[in-house]
Structure formats: structure tokens, C-alpha cells
mmCIF file of C-alpha atoms in Angstrom:
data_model
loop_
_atom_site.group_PDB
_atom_site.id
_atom_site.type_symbol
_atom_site.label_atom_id
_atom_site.label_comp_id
_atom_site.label_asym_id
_atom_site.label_seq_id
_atom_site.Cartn_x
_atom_site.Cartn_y
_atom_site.Cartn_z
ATOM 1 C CA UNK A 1 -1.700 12.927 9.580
ATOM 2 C CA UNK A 2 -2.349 15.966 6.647
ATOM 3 C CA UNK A 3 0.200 16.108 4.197
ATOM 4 C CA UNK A 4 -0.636 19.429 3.554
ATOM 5 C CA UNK A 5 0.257 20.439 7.484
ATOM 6 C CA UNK A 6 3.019 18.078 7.244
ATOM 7 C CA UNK A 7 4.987 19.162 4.089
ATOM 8 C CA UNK A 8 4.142 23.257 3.775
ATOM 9 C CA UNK A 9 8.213 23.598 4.995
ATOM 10 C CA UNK A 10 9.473 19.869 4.379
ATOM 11 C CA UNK A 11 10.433 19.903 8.121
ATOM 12 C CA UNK A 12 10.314 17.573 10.704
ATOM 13 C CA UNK A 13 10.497 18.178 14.340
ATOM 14 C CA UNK A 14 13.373 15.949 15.840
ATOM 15 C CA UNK A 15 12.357 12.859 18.324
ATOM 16 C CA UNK A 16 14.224 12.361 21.017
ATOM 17 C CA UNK A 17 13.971 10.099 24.094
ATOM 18 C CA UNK A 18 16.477 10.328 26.994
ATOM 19 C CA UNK A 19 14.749 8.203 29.689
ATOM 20 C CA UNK A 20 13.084 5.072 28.300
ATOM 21 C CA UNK A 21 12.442 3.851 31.648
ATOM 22 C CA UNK A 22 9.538 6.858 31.946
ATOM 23 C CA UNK A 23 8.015 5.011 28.956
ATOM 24 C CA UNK A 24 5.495 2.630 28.324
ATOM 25 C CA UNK A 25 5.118 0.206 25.547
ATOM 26 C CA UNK A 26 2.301 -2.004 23.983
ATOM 27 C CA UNK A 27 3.114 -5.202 22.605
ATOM 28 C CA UNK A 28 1.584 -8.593 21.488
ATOM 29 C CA UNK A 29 1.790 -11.057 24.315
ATOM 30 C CA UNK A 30 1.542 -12.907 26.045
ATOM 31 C CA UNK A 31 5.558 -12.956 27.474
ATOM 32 C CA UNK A 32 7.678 -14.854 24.701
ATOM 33 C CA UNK A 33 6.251 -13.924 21.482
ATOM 34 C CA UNK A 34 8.040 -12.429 18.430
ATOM 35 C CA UNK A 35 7.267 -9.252 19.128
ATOM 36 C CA UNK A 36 8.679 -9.747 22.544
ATOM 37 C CA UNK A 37 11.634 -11.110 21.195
ATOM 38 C CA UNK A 38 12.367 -8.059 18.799
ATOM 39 C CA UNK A 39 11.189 -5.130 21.147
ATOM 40 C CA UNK A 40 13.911 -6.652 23.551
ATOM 41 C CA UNK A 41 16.034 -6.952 21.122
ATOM 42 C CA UNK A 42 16.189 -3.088 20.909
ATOM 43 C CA UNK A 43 18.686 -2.157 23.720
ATOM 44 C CA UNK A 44 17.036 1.044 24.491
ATOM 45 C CA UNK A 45 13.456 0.068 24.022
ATOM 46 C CA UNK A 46 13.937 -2.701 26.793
ATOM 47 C CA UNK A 47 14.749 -0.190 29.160
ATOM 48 C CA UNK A 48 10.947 0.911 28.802
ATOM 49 C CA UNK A 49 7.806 -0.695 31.009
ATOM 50 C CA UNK A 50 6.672 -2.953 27.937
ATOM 51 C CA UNK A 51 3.033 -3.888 27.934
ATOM 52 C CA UNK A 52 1.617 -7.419 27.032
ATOM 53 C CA UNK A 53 -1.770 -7.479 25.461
ATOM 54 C CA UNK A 54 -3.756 -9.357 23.699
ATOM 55 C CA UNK A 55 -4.483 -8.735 19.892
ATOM 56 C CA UNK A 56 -2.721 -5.988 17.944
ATOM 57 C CA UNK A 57 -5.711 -4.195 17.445
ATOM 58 C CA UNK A 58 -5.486 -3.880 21.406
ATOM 59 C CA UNK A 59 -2.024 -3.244 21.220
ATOM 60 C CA UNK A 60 -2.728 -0.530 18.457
ATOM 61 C CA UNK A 61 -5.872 1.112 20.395
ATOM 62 C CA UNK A 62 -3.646 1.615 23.344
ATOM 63 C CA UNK A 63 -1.698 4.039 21.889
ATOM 64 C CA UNK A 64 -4.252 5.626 20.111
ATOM 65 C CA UNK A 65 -6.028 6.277 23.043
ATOM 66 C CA UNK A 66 -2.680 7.188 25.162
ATOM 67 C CA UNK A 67 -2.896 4.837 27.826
ATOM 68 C CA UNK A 68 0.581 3.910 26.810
ATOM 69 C CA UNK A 69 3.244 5.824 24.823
ATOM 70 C CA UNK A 70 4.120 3.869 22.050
ATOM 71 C CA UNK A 71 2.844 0.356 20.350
ATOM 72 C CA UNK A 72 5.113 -1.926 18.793
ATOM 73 C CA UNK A 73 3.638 -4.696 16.325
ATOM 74 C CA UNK A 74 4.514 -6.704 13.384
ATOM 75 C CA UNK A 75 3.828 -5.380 9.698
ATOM 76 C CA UNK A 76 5.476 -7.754 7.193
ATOM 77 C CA UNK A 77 6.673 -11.062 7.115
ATOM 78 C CA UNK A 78 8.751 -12.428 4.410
ATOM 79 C CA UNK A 79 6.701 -15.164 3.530
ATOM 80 C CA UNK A 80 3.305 -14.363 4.817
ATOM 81 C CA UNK A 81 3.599 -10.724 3.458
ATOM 82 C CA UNK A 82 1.484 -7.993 5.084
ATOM 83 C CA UNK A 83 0.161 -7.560 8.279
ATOM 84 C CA UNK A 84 -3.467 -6.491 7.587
ATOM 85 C CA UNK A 85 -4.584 -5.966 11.104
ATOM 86 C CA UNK A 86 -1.605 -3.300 11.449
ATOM 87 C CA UNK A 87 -1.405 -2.159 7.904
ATOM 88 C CA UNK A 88 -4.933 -1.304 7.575
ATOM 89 C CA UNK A 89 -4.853 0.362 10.850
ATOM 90 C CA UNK A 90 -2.327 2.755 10.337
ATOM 91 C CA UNK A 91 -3.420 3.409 7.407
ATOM 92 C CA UNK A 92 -7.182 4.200 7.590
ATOM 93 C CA UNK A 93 -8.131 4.353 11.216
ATOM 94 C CA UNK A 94 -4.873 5.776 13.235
ATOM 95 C CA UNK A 95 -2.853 9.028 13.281
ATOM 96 C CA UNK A 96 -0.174 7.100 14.837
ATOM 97 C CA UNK A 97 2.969 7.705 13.040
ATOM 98 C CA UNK A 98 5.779 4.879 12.486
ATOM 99 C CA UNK A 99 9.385 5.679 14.252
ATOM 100 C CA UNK A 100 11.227 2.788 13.512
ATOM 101 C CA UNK A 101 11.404 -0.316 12.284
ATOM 102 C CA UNK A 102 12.878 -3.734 13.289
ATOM 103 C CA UNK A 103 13.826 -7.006 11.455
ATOM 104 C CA UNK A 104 13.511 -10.033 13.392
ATOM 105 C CA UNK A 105 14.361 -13.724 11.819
ATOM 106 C CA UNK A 106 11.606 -15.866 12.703
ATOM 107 C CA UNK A 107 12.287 -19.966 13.807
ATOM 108 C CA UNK A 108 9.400 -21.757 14.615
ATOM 109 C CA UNK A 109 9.789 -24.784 17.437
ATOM 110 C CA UNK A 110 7.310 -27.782 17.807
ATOM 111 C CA UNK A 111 6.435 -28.261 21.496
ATOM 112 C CA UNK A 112 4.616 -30.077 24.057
ATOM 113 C CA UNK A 113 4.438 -30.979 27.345
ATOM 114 C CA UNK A 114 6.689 -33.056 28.853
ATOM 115 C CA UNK A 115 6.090 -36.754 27.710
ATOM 116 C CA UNK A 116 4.025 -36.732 24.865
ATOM 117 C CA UNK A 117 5.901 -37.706 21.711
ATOM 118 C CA UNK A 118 4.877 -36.259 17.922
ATOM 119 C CA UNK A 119 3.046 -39.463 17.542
ATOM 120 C CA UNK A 120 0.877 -38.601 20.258
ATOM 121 C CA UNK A 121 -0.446 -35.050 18.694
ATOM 122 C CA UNK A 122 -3.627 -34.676 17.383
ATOM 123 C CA UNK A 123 -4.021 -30.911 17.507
ATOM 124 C CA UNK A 124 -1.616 -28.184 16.978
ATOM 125 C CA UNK A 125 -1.892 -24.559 18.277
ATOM 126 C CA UNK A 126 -0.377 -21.354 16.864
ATOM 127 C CA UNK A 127 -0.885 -18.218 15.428
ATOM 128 C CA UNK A 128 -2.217 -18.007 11.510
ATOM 129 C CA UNK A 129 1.066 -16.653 10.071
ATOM 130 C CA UNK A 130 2.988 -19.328 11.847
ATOM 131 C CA UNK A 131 0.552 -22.184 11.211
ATOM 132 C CA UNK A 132 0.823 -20.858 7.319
ATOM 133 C CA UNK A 133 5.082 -20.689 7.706
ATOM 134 C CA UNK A 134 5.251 -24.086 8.755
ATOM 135 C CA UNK A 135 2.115 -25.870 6.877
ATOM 136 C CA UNK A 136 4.727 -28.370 4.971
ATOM 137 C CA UNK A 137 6.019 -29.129 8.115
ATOM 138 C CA UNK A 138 2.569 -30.087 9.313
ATOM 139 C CA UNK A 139 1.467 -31.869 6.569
ATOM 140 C CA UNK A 140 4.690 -34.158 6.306
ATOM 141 C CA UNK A 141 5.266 -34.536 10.269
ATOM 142 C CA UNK A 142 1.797 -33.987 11.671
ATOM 143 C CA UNK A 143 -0.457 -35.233 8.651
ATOM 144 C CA UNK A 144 -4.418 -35.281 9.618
ATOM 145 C CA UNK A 145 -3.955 -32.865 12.203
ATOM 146 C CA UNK A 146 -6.146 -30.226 13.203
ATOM 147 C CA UNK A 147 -4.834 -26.611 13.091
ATOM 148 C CA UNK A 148 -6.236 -24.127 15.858
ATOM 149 C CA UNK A 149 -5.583 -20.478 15.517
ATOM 150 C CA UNK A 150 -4.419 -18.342 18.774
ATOM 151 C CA UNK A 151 -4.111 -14.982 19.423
ATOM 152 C CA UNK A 152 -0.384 -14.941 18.965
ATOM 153 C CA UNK A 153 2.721 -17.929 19.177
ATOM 154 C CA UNK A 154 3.294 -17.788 22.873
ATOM 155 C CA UNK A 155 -0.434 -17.565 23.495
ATOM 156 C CA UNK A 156 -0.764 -20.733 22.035
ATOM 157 C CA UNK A 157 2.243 -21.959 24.008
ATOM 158 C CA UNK A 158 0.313 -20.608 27.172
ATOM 159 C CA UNK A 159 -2.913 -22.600 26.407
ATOM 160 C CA UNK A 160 -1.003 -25.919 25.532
ATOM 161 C CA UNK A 161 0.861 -25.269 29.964
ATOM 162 C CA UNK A 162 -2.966 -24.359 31.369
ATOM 163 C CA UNK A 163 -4.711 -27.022 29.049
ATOM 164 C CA UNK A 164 -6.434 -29.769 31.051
ATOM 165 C CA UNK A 165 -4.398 -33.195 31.213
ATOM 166 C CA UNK A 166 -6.609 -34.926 28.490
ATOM 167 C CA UNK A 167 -6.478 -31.987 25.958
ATOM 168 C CA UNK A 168 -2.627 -31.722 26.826
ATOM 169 C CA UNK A 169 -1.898 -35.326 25.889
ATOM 170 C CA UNK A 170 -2.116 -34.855 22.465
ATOM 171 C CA UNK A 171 -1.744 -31.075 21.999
ATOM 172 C CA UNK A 172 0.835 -29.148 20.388
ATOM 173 C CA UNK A 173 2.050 -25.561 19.935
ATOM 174 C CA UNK A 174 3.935 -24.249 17.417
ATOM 175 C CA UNK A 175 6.124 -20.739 18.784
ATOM 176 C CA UNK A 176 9.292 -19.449 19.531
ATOM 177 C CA UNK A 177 11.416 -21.778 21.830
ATOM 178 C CA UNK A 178 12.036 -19.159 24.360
ATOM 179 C CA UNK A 179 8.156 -19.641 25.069
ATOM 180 C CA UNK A 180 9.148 -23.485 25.862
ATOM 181 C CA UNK A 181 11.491 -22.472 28.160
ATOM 182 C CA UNK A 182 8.608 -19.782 29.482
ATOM 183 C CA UNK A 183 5.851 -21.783 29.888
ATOM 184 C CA UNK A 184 7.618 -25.682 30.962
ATOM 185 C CA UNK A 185 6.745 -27.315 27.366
ATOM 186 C CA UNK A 186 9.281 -29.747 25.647
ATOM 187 C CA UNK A 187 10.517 -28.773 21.862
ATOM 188 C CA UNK A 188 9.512 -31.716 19.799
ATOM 189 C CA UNK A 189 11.210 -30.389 16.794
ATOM 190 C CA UNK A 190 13.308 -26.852 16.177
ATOM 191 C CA UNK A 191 13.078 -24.898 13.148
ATOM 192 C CA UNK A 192 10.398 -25.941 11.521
ATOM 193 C CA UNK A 193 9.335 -22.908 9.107
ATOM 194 C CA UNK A 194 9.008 -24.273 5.619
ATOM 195 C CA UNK A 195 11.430 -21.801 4.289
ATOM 196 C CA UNK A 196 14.974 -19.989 5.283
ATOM 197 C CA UNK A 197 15.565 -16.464 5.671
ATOM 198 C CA UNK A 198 12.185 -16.192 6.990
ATOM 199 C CA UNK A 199 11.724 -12.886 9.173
ATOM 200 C CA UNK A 200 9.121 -10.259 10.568
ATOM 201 C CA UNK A 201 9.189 -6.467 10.114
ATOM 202 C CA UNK A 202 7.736 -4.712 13.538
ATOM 203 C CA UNK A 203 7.451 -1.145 13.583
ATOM 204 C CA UNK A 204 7.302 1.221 16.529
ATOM 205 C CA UNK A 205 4.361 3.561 16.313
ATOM 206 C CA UNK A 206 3.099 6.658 18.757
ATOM 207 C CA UNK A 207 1.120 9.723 17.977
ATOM 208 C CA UNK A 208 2.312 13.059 16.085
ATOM 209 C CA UNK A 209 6.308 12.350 16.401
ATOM 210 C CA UNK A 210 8.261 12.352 13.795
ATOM 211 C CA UNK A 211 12.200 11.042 14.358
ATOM 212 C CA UNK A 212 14.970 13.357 13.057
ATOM 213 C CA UNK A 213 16.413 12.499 9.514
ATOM 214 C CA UNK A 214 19.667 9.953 9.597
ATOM 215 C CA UNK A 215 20.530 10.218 6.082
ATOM 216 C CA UNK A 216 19.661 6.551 5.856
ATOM 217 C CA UNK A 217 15.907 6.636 6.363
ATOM 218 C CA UNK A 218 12.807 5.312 4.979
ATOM 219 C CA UNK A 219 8.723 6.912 4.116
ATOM 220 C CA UNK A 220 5.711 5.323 4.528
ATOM 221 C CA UNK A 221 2.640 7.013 2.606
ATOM 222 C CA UNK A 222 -0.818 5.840 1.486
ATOM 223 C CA UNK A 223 -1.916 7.359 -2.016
ATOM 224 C CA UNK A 224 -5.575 7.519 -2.859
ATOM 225 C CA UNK A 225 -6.049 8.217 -6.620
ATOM 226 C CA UNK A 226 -8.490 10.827 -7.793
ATOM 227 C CA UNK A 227 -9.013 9.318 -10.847
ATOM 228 C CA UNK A 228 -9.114 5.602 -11.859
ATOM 229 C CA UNK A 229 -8.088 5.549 -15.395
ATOM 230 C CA UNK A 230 -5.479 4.126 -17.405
ATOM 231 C CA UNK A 231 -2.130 5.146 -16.739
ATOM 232 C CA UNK A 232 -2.840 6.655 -13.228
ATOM 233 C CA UNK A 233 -0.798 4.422 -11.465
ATOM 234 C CA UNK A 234 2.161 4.961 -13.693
ATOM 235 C CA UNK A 235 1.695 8.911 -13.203
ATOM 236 C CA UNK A 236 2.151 8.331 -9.508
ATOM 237 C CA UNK A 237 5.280 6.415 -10.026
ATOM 238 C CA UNK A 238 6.900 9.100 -12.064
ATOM 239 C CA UNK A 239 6.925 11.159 -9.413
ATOM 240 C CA UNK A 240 9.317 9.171 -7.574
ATOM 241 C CA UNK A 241 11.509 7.846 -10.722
ATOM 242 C CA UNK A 242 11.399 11.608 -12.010
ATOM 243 C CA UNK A 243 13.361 12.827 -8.394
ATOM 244 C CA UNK A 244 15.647 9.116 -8.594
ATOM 245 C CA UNK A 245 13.581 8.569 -5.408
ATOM 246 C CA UNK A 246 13.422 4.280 -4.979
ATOM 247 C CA UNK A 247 10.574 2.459 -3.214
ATOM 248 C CA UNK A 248 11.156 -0.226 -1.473
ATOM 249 C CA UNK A 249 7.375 -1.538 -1.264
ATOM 250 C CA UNK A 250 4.223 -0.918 -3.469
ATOM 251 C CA UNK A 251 0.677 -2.506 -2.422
ATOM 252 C CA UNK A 252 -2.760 -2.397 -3.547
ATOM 253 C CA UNK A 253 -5.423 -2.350 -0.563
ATOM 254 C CA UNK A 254 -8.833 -2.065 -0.338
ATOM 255 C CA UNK A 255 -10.218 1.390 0.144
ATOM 256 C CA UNK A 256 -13.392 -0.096 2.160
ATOM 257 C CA UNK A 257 -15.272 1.966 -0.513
ATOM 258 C CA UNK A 258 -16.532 -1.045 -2.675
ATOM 259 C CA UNK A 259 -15.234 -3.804 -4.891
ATOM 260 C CA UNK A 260 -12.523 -2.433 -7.653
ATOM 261 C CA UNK A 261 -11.711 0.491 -5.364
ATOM 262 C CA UNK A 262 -8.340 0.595 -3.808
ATOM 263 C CA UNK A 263 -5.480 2.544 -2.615
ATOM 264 C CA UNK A 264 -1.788 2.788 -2.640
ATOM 265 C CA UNK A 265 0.586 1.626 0.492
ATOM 266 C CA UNK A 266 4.013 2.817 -1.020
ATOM 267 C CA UNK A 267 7.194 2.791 1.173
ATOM 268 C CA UNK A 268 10.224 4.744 -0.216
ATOM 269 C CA UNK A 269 14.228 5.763 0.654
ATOM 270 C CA UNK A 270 14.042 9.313 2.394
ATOM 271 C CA UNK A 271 12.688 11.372 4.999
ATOM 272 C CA UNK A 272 9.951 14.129 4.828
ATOM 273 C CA UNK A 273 12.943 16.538 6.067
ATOM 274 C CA UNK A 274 14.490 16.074 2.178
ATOM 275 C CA UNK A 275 13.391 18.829 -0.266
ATOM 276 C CA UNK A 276 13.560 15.996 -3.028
ATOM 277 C CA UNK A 277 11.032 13.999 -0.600
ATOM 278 C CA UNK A 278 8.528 17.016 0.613
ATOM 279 C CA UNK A 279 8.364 18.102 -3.447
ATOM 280 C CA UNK A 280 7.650 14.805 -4.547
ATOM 281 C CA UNK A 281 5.070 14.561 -2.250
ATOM 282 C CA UNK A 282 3.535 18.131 -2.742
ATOM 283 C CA UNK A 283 3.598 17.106 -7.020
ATOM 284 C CA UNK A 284 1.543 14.205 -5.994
ATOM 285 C CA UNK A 285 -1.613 15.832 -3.997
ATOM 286 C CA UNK A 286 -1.649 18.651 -6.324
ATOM 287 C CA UNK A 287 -1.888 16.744 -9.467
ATOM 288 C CA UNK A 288 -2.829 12.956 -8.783
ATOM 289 C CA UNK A 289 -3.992 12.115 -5.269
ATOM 290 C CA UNK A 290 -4.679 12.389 -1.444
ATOM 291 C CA UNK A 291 -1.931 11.221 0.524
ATOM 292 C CA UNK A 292 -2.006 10.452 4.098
ATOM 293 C CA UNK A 293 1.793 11.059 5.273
ATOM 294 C CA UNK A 294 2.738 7.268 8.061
ATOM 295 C CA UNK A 295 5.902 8.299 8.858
ATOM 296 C CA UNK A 296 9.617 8.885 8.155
ATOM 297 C CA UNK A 297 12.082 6.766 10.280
ATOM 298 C CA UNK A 298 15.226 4.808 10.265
ATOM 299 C CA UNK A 299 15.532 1.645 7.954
ATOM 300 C CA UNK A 300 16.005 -1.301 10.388
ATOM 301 C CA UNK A 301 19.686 -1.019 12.084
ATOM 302 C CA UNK A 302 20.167 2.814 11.664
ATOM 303 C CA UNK A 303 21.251 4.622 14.339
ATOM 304 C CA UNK A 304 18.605 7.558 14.819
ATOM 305 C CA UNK A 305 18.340 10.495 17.258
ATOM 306 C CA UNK A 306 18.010 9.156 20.797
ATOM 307 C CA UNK A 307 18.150 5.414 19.543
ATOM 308 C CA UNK A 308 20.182 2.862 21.294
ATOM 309 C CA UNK A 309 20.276 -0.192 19.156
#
């Protein structure tokens, strides 16, 4: 969205949603992934008619396009890190705008179907991030195993049900264990990630909206320098220190533009609404950068205007 269109008052037009159930929202599926598990988790949200598909580029496109109102998809993971597929999205191909976000802790389960034992397994299915969140677990439980990468957890859980009886003999899928419970598999093993306090941030995204200020809120902006030189960076982030405004999250990424040329995913306490937040933000176009404005929203747990959590 245009900063300058965005920022020319500092205000923000307040969200509100009465009726979930007159709602529709896009989410990785198939039924029993993480990002089933957190959109539920949301007591208002799971009022909504919630939307499997099957990649969250899909997931994203649908709300783009408005075939559904909102798309809700992971973005960080505590061990993993970023996203890309939704980060670079939002950032350089979307006007969707974030309005919330969501903290899930992620456990991992080892499953099969019924019968076959661990020593039985000779390929494992999941998606990347989990395969990567659990790879000592593989490699001291499963050693000379082949990986196989899936379109999300419970998809792989899905494929291990519908495989054929040879291929299910000594397959595995790693997942959450509600998708053993979903799709008739046996947990082999039950918290496997490699490390504790592992969890997922998922965001809730739709076009133009921006949700009403909490006092407890959070920005997400993309800076793209007009001048690579020395100090640059630094002249960014005194914007921010000289206002006492914290960030919570600063990333390089690729500008698509050629090797050595990136941007600036910065996430930051405030809302677009604060005068502190909309000068900050006007400083920084005029003297340093393009900005492209992802949203202003509730930090995970905050109750917001017409939020039910």
C-alpha cells in the first residue's frame, strides 16, 4: 500500500467484524495442520467458513484475488526463522495488509500406520520446516532415512493414510498429532522437535483494512534504500531510536534486482494511528527511502476492535 496515501493524516480507519460466520478464510491444509491448529485457536476466527488449500502461495492468491476474505499463513518460526513464501509475498507482490498475528507452539509427532514399528521406516514425510525442526531426531532415531518434502505436515500425514500398502509399510510422517487422530495413523514417538520453546508466528492478512489502534500494537514496513553507502542503514535506524520507537525484527531480503541489492523487512512497537509512528515514517521516505506500509495490528494476545480471542 503507498505510504504517502497512508500516512498524509497518521490515521487509520477502524476494522471491525461483527459476523465471522459471513466470512471466509484461506488456510494451509489439508485439515490438521498448524495453521489449522492456530486459526482455530482464535475463538472468533473459527466462527468463519475456513478454507483448506494447498500451498500458501494458493492460500495467499486467494485473497488477493477476493475469492475469499482473508488468508491466514505462517511467517516466522523460532527456529526455522522466516517464512519466505509469505514474507516475500507480502512484501513485493501483495497489497494485502496484516491484521493480526498469532503464536502457536509447535510439537512435532512421529507416525505411521497402524503396525509398523520405527524399525520398519525407511522414508519419512513432512513439510521442510518440520523435517529441518526435527533433523536430530531423524538422524539419531531414523538414521539412513530418506526425507520427502510435502506440501504442508498434515499433507504428509494424508499421503502416508492413501499410500499403497507396500509404500505404507515402511513410511512415516512427521506432523501434528491431531493429524494422527485425523487421518487413522499411530504416533510412533511425540515431541520430537530438536529444540523447546519452538513456535510459529501466522498472521491474518486481507486487502486495504487496517485494525483500530489497541495501545499495544505492532508495524510491519519494508524499507528500500535510495542510496547504498556506508552508514545508510544506521540513518534508517535513527529514525526509530531518535522517537524511542523499538523494533522487534530487522531483515535483509533480496530486492529481486540483482546480487548485493536488498531491502529492509523491519517490524516495530506502534500503530500508523501514533503521531510518533506516522512522523517517523514520513522522516524516512523524505530523506532515506521508499517504504511500502504491511500493516499495523495487535501483537499476538491483544484484544483488538472486533477480536474475540
Amino acid at each position: 500500500m503507498s505510504l504517502s496515501s497512508l500516512i498524509v493524516t497518521a490515521s487509520a480507519a477502524p476494522a471491525s467484524v461483527d459476523d465471522w460466520s459471513n466470512r471466509t478464510i484461506a488456510f494451509l491444509g489439508p485439515v490438521g495442520t498448524f495453521s489449522e491448529a492456530a486459526l482455530l485457536g482464535q475463538a472468533d476466527l473459527a466462527r468463519a467458513r475456513c478454507v483448506p488449500m494447498a500451498t500458501f502461495a494458493d492460500v495467499l492468491q486467494a485473497a488477493e484475488n477476493r475469492e475469499v476474505d482473508y488468508a491466514f499463513v505462517a511467517i516466522e518460526n523460532a527456529i526455522e526463522g522466516t517464512v519466505n513464501v509469505t514474507q516475500d509475498t507480502l512484501a513485493f507482490d501483495s497489497t494485502l495488509l496484516i491484521q493480526r498475528e498469532v503464536v502457536l507452539p509447535i510439537h512435532l509427532a512421529l507416525m505411521a500406520r497402524p503396525g509398523v514399528k520405527i524399525e520398519d521406516i525407511t522414508h519419512v514425510w513432512s513439510y521442510p520446516h518440520a523435517l529441518a525442526q526435527s533433523r536430530k531426531f531423524v538422524a539419531r532415531e531414523l538414521p539412513g532415512v530418506a526425507s520427502e518434502p510435502s506440501n504442508s505436515t498434515a499433507d504428509a500425514a494424508r499421503m502416508l493414510a492413501e499410500a499403497d500398502s507396500d509404500l505404507a509399510a515402511t513410511g512415516a510422517a512427521i506432523a501434528p498429532e491431531r493429524a494422527a487422530e485425523v487421518y487413522g495413523l499411530d504416533v510412533l514417538a511425540h515431541e520430537i522437535e530438536d529444540h523447546d520453546g519452538n513456535a510459529t508466528r501466522f498472521v491474518l492478512v486481507a486487502p486495504e483494512v487496517i485494525p483500530a489502534p489497541t495501545g499495544r500494537d505492532k508495524t510491519t514496513i519494508v524499507v528500500f534504500q535510495h542510496v547504498d553507502a556506508p552508514g545508510s542503514l544506521l540513518s534508517i535506524l535513527q529514525e526509530f531510536d531518535a522517537r524511542g520507537i523499538n523494533l522487534t525484527k530487522l531483515e535483509s531480503r533480496p530486492t529481486r534486482h540483482g546480487l548485493g541489492h536488498y531491502c529492509f523487512l523491519i517490524d516495530f512497537e506502534g500503530h500508523i494511528d501514533d503521531e510518533v509512528v506516522a512522523d517517523a515514517l514520513r522522516s524516512l521516505k523524505s530523506k532515506h527511502a521508499e517504504v511500502k506500509f504491511m500493516g499495523s495490528y495487535p501483537v499476538a494476545g491483544e484484544h483488538g476492535l472486533g477480536l474475540d480471542h
